Short mmCIF file of C-alpha atoms in Angstrom, two decimals:
data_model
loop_
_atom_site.label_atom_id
_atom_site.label_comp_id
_atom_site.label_asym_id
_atom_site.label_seq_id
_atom_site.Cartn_x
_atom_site.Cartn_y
_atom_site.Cartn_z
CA UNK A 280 0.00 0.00 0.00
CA UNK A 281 2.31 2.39 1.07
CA UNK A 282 5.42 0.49 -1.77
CA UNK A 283 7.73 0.19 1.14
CA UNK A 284 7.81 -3.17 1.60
CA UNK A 285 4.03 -3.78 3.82
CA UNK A 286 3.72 -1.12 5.86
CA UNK A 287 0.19 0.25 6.38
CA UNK A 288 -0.57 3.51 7.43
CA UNK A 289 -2.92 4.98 9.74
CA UNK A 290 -5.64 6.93 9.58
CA UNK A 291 -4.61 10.23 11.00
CA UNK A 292 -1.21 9.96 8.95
CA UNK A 293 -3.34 10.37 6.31
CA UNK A 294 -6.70 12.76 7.07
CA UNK A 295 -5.41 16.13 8.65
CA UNK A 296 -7.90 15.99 11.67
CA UNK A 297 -9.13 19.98 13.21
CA UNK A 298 -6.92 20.82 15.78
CA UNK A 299 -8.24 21.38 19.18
CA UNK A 300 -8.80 24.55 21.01
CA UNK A 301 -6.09 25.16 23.76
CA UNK A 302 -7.35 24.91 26.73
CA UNK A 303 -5.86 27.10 29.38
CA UNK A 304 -3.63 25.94 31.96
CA UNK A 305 -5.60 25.70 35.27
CA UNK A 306 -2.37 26.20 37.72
CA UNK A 307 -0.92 28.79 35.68
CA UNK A 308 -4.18 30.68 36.00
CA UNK A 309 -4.40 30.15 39.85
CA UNK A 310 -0.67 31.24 40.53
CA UNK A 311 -1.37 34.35 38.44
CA UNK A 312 -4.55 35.07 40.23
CA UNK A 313 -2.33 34.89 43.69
CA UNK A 314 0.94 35.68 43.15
CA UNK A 315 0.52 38.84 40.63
CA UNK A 316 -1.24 41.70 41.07
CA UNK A 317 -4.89 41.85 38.83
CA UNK A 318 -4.05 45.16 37.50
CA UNK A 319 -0.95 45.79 36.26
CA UNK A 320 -0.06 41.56 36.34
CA UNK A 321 3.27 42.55 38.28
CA UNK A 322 3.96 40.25 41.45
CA UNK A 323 2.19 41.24 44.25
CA UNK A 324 4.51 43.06 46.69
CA UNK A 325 3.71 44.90 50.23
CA UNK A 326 1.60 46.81 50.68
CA UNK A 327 -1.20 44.56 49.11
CA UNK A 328 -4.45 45.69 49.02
CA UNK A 329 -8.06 43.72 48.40
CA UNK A 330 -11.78 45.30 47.51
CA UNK A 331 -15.08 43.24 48.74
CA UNK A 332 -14.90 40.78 45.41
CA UNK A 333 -11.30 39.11 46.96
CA UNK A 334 -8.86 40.17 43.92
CA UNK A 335 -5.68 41.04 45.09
CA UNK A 336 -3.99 44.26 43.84
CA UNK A 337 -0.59 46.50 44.63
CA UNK A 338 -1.33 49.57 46.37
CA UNK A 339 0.50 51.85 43.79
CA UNK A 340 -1.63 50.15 40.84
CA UNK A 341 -4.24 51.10 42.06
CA UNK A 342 -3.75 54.02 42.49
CA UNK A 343 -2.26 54.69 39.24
CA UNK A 344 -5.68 53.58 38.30
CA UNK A 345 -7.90 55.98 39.95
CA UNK A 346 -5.68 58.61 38.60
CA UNK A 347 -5.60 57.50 34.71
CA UNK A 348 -8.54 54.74 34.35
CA UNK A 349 -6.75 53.83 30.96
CA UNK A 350 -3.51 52.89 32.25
CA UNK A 351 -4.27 49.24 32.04
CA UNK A 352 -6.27 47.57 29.41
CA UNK A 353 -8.64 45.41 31.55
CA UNK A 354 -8.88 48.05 34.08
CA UNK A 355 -12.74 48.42 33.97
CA UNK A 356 -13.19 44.73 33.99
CA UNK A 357 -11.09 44.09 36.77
CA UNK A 358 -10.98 47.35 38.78
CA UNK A 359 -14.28 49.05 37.41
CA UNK A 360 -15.80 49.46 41.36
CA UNK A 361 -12.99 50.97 42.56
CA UNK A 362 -13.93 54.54 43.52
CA UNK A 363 -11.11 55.58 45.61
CA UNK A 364 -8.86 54.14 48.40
CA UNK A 365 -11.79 53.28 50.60
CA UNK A 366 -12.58 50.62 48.60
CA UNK A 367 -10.04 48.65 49.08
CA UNK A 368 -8.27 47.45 52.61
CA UNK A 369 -4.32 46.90 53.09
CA UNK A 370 -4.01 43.29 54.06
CA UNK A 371 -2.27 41.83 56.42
CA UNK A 372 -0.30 38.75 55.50
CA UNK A 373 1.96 36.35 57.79
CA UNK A 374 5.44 35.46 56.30
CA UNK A 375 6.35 32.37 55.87
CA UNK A 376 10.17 31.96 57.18
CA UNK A 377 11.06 28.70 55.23
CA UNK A 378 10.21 31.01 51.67
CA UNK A 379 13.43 31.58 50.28
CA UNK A 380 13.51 34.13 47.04
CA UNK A 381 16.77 33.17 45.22
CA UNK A 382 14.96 29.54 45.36
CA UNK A 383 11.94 30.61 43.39
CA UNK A 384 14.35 32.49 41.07
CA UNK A 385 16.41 29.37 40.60
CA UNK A 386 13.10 27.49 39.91
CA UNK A 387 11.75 29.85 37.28
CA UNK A 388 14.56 29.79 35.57
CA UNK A 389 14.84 26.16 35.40
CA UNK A 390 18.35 26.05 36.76
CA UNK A 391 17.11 24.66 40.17
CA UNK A 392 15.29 21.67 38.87
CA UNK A 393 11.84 20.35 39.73
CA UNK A 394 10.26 20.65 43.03
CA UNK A 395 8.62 23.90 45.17
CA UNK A 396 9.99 26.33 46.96
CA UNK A 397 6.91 26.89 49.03
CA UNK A 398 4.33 29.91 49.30
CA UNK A 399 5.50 33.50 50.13
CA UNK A 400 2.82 33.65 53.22
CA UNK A 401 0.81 31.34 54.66
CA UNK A 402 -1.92 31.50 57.65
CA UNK A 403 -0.83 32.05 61.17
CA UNK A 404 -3.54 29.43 62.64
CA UNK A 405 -3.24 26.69 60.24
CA UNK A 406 0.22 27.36 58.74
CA UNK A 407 -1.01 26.62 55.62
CA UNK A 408 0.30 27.67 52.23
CA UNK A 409 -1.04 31.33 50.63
CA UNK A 410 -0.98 29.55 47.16
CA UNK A 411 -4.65 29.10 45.99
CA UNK A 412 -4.93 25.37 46.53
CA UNK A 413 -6.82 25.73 49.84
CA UNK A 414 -9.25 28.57 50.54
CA UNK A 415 -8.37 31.67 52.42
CA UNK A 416 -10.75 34.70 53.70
CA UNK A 417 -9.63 38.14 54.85
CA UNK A 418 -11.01 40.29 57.89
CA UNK A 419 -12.75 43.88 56.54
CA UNK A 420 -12.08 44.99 59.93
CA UNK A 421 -8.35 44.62 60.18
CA UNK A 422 -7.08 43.43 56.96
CA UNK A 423 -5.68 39.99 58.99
CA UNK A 424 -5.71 37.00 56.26
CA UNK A 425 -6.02 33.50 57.59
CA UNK A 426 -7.23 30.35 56.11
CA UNK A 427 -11.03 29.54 55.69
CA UNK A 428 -10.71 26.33 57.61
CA UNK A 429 -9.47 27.93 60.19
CA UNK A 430 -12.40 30.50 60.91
CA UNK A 431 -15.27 27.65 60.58
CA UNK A 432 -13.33 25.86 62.83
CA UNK A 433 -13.03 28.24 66.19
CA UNK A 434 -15.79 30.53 64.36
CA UNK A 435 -14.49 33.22 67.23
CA UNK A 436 -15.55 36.31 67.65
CA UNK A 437 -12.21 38.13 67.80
CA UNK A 438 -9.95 37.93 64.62
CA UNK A 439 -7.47 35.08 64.70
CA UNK A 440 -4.50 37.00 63.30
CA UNK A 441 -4.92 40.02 65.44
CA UNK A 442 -7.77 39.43 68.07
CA UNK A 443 -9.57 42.38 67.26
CA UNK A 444 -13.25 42.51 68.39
CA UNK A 445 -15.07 41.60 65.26
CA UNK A 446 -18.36 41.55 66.80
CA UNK A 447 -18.18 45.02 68.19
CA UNK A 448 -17.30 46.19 64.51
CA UNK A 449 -20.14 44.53 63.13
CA UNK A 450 -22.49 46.56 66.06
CA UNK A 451 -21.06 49.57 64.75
CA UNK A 452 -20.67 49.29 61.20
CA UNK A 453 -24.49 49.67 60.57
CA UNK A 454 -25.13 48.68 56.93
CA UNK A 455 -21.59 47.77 56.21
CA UNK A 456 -21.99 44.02 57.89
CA UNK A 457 -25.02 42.35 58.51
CA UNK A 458 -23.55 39.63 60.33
CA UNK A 459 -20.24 38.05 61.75
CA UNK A 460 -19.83 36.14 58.84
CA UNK A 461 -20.43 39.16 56.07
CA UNK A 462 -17.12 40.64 57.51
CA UNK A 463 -14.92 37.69 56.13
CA UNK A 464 -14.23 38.11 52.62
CA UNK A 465 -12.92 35.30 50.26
CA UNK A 466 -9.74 35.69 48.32
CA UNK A 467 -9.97 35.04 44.82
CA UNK A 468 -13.40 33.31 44.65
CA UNK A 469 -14.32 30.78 41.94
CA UNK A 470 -17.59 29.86 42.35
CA UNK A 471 -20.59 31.80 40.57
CA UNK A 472 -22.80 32.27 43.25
CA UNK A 473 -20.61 33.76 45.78
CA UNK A 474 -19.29 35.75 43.35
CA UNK A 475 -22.62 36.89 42.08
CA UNK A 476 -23.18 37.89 46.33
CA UNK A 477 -20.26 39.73 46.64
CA UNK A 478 -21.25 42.38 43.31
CA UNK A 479 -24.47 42.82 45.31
CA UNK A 480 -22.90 43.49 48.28
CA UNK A 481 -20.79 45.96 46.39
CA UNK A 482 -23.84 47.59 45.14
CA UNK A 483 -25.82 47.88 48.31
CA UNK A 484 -22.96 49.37 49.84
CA UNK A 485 -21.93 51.72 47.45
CA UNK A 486 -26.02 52.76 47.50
CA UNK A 487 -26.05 53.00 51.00
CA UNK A 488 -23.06 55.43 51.13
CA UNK A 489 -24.27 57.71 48.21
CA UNK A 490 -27.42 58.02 50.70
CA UNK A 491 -25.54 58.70 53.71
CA UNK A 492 -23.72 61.29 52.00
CA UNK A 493 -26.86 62.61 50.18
CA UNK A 494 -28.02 63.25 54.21
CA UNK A 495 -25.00 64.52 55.79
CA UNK A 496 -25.56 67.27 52.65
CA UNK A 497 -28.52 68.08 54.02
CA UNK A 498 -28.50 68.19 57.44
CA UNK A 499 -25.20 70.45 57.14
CA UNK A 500 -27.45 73.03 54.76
CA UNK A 501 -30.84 72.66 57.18
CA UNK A 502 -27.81 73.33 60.05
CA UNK A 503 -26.55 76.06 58.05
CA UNK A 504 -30.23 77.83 57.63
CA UNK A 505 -30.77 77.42 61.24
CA UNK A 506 -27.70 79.61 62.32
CA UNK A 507 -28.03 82.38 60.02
CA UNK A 508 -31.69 82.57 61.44
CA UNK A 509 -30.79 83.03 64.89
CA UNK A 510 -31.83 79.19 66.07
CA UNK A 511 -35.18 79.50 64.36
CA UNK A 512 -36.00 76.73 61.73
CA UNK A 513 -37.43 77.85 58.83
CA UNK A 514 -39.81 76.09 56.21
CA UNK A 515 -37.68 75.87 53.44
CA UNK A 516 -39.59 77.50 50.74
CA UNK A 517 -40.51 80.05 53.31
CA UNK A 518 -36.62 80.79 53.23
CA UNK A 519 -36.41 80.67 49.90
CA UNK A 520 -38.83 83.52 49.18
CA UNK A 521 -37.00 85.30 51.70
CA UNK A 522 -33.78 84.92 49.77
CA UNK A 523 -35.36 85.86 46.90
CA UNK A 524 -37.19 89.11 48.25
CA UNK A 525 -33.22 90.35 49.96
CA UNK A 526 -32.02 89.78 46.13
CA UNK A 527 -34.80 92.01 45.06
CA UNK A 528 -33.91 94.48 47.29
CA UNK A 529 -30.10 94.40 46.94
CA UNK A 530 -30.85 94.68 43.26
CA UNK A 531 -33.05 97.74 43.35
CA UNK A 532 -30.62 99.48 46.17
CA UNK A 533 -27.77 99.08 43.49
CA UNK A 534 -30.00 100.62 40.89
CA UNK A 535 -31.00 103.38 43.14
CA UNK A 536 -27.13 104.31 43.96
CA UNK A 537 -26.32 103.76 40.16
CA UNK A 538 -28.89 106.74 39.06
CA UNK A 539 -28.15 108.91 42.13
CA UNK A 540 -24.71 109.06 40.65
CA UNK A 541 -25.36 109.27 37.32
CA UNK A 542 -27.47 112.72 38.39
CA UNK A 543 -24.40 114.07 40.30
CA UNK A 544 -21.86 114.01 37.44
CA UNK A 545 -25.20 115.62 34.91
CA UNK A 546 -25.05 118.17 37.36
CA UNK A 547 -21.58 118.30 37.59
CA UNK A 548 -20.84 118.83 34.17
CA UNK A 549 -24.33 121.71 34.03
CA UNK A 550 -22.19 123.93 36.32
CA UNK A 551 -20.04 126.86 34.95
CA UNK A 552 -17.59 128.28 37.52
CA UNK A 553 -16.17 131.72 36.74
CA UNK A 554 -12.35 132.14 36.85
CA UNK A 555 -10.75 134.36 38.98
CA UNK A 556 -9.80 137.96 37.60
CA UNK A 557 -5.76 137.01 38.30
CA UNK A 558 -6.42 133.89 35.96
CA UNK A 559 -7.77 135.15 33.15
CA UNK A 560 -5.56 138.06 33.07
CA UNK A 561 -2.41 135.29 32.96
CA UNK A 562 -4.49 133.53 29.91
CA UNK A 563 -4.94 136.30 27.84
CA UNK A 564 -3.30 135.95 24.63
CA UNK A 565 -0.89 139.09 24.92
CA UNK A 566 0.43 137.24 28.00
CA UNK A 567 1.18 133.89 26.69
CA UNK A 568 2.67 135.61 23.42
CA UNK A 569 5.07 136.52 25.60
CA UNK A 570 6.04 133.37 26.65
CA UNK A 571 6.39 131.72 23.06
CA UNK A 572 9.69 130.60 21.32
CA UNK A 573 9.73 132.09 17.82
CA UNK A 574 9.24 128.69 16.27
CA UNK A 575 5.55 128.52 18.19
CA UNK A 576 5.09 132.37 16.77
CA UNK A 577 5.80 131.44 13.26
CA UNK A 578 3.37 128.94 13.47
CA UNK A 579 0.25 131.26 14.14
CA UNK A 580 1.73 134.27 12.93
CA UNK A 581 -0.36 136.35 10.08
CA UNK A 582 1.05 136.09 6.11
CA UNK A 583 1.90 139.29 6.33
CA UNK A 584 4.37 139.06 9.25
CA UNK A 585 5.78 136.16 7.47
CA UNK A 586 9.39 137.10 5.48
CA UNK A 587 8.77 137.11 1.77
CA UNK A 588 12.08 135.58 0.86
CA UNK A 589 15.11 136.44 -1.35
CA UNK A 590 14.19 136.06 -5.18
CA UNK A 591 15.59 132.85 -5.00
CA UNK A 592 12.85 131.37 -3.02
CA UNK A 593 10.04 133.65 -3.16
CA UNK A 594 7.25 131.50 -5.28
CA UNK A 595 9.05 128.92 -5.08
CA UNK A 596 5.66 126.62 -4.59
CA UNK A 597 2.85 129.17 -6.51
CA UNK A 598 4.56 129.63 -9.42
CA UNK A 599 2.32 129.92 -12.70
CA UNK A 600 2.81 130.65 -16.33
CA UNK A 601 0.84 133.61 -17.67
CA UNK A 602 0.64 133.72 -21.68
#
């Protein structure tokens, strides 16, 4: 078949099959997701920051963000919420003392051969690796990271990195926690419907501040219109028609001075004073004659003072031919 002696070939030696889609690699993914920061894909160094959906950015990314939104291309995807600085917390991440830098360096560059050098942190309950494969949640109170395990497990109500009160913080956050468990927030979340929680959370709260904000406005302006009233609260369109009618009045007081002035300078310029006997005697045209140069003299002198010339000059400029 093939004239080399028997040897039969196979099907896909001979039909060019479709070549199939690349599929992503899963573990390359999750070290990127928590080893590099979302934004700028850099490696994440200190300080590292988190919002309420659990991505992990660098501080100074972010903030390059809020300053130029087009810095990085998936900025709106990935950073969109991101008003300013208060939506984001620093964390707080435990070292882990047998991570060793020029190891991972050695290992990326294939010089070091196979194995792990280990995570960069890991949690300070469980010890456990800060590398993705196991689930870790972060504290909105105090930025303390720990593993998810750890928390269901002593469920306390004081932070297990720090030991800060988290139950007082939830009494006095208002609508920023609902419960003890809405102040833990999952790093780098994969499944759907936590994910899809988290964006309404983000909305709710982001509502709930505009509205706060919307009534500190307003109590600071009814505050305001109390004090210039002497302590007496006024209906507000009540005070607006009193606005209105001190405009009218300031208006027609500034029209009033306007005319009262124009009148003066009429009058002003109606009024003939006489001058003194003294100064018209000094202005008298004899007197200031006197004064002249002879150049000013010439100048308003009569033609017949003027010199007639030699007959050189004299019609130079009328000259005319007679016949």
């Amino acid at each position: 078949m093939g004239n080399d002696g028997g040897s039969i070939p196979k099907r896909h030696e001979l039909v060019t099959l479709k070549a199939k889609a690349e599929r992503p690699d899963k573990d390359s993914q999750t070290e990127a997701r928590w080893q590099r920061c979302a934004l700028s894909k850099e490696p994440l160094r200190e300080p590292i920051v988190s919002c309420r959906l659990g991505r992990l950015y660098n501080k100074e990314s972010v903030i390059e963000h809020l300053m130029d939104r087009t810095k990085f291309g998936d900025g709106d995807e990935m950073a969109g919420h991101l008003q300013s600085l208060k939506d984001v917390i620093v964390l707080k991440l435990t070292k882990n003392p047998s991570y060793n830098q020029s190891e991972v360096d050695e290992l990326e560059s294939g010089a070091g051969g196979g194995g792990s050098a280990g995570a960069k942190y890991i949690c300070p309950v469980s010890l456990k690796d800060f590398n993705g494969k196991l689930r870790f949640v972060y504290s909105l109170v105090c930025g303390c990271v720990v593993a998810e395990a750890a928390v269901k497990q002593l469920s306390a109500d004081s932070c297990l990195g720090c030991g800060a009160d988290l139950k007082a913080a939830v009494a006095g956050a208002g609508a920023e926690f609902s419960s003890a468990a809405s102040v833990w927030v999952v790093v780098n979340s994969t499944v759907p419907e936590e994910i899809a929680r988290m964006r309404a959370s983000v909305e709710a709260i982001r509502i709930a501040r505009a509205e706060a904000l919307a009534a500190k406005k307003a109590a600071k302006k009814a505050k305001s219109v109390v004090g210039a009233n002497g302590g007496k609260q006024l209906d507000v369109g009540k005070k607006r028609k009193e606005v209105d009618d001190a405009d009218g009045a300031q208006q027609h007081s500034k029209l009033a001075k306007k005319q009262a002035a124009s009148q003066m300078s009429n009058a002003r310029a109606n009024i003939s004073i006489p001058l003194p006997l003294e100064l018209e005697k000094k202005t008298s045209s004899a007197e200031l004659s006197k004064n002249q140069s002879d150049a000013i003299k010439s100048l308003y002198s009569k033609d017949k003072d003027k010199p007639k010339g030699n007959y050189l000059t004299m019609g130079t400029f009328n000259r005319y031919t007679s016949y």
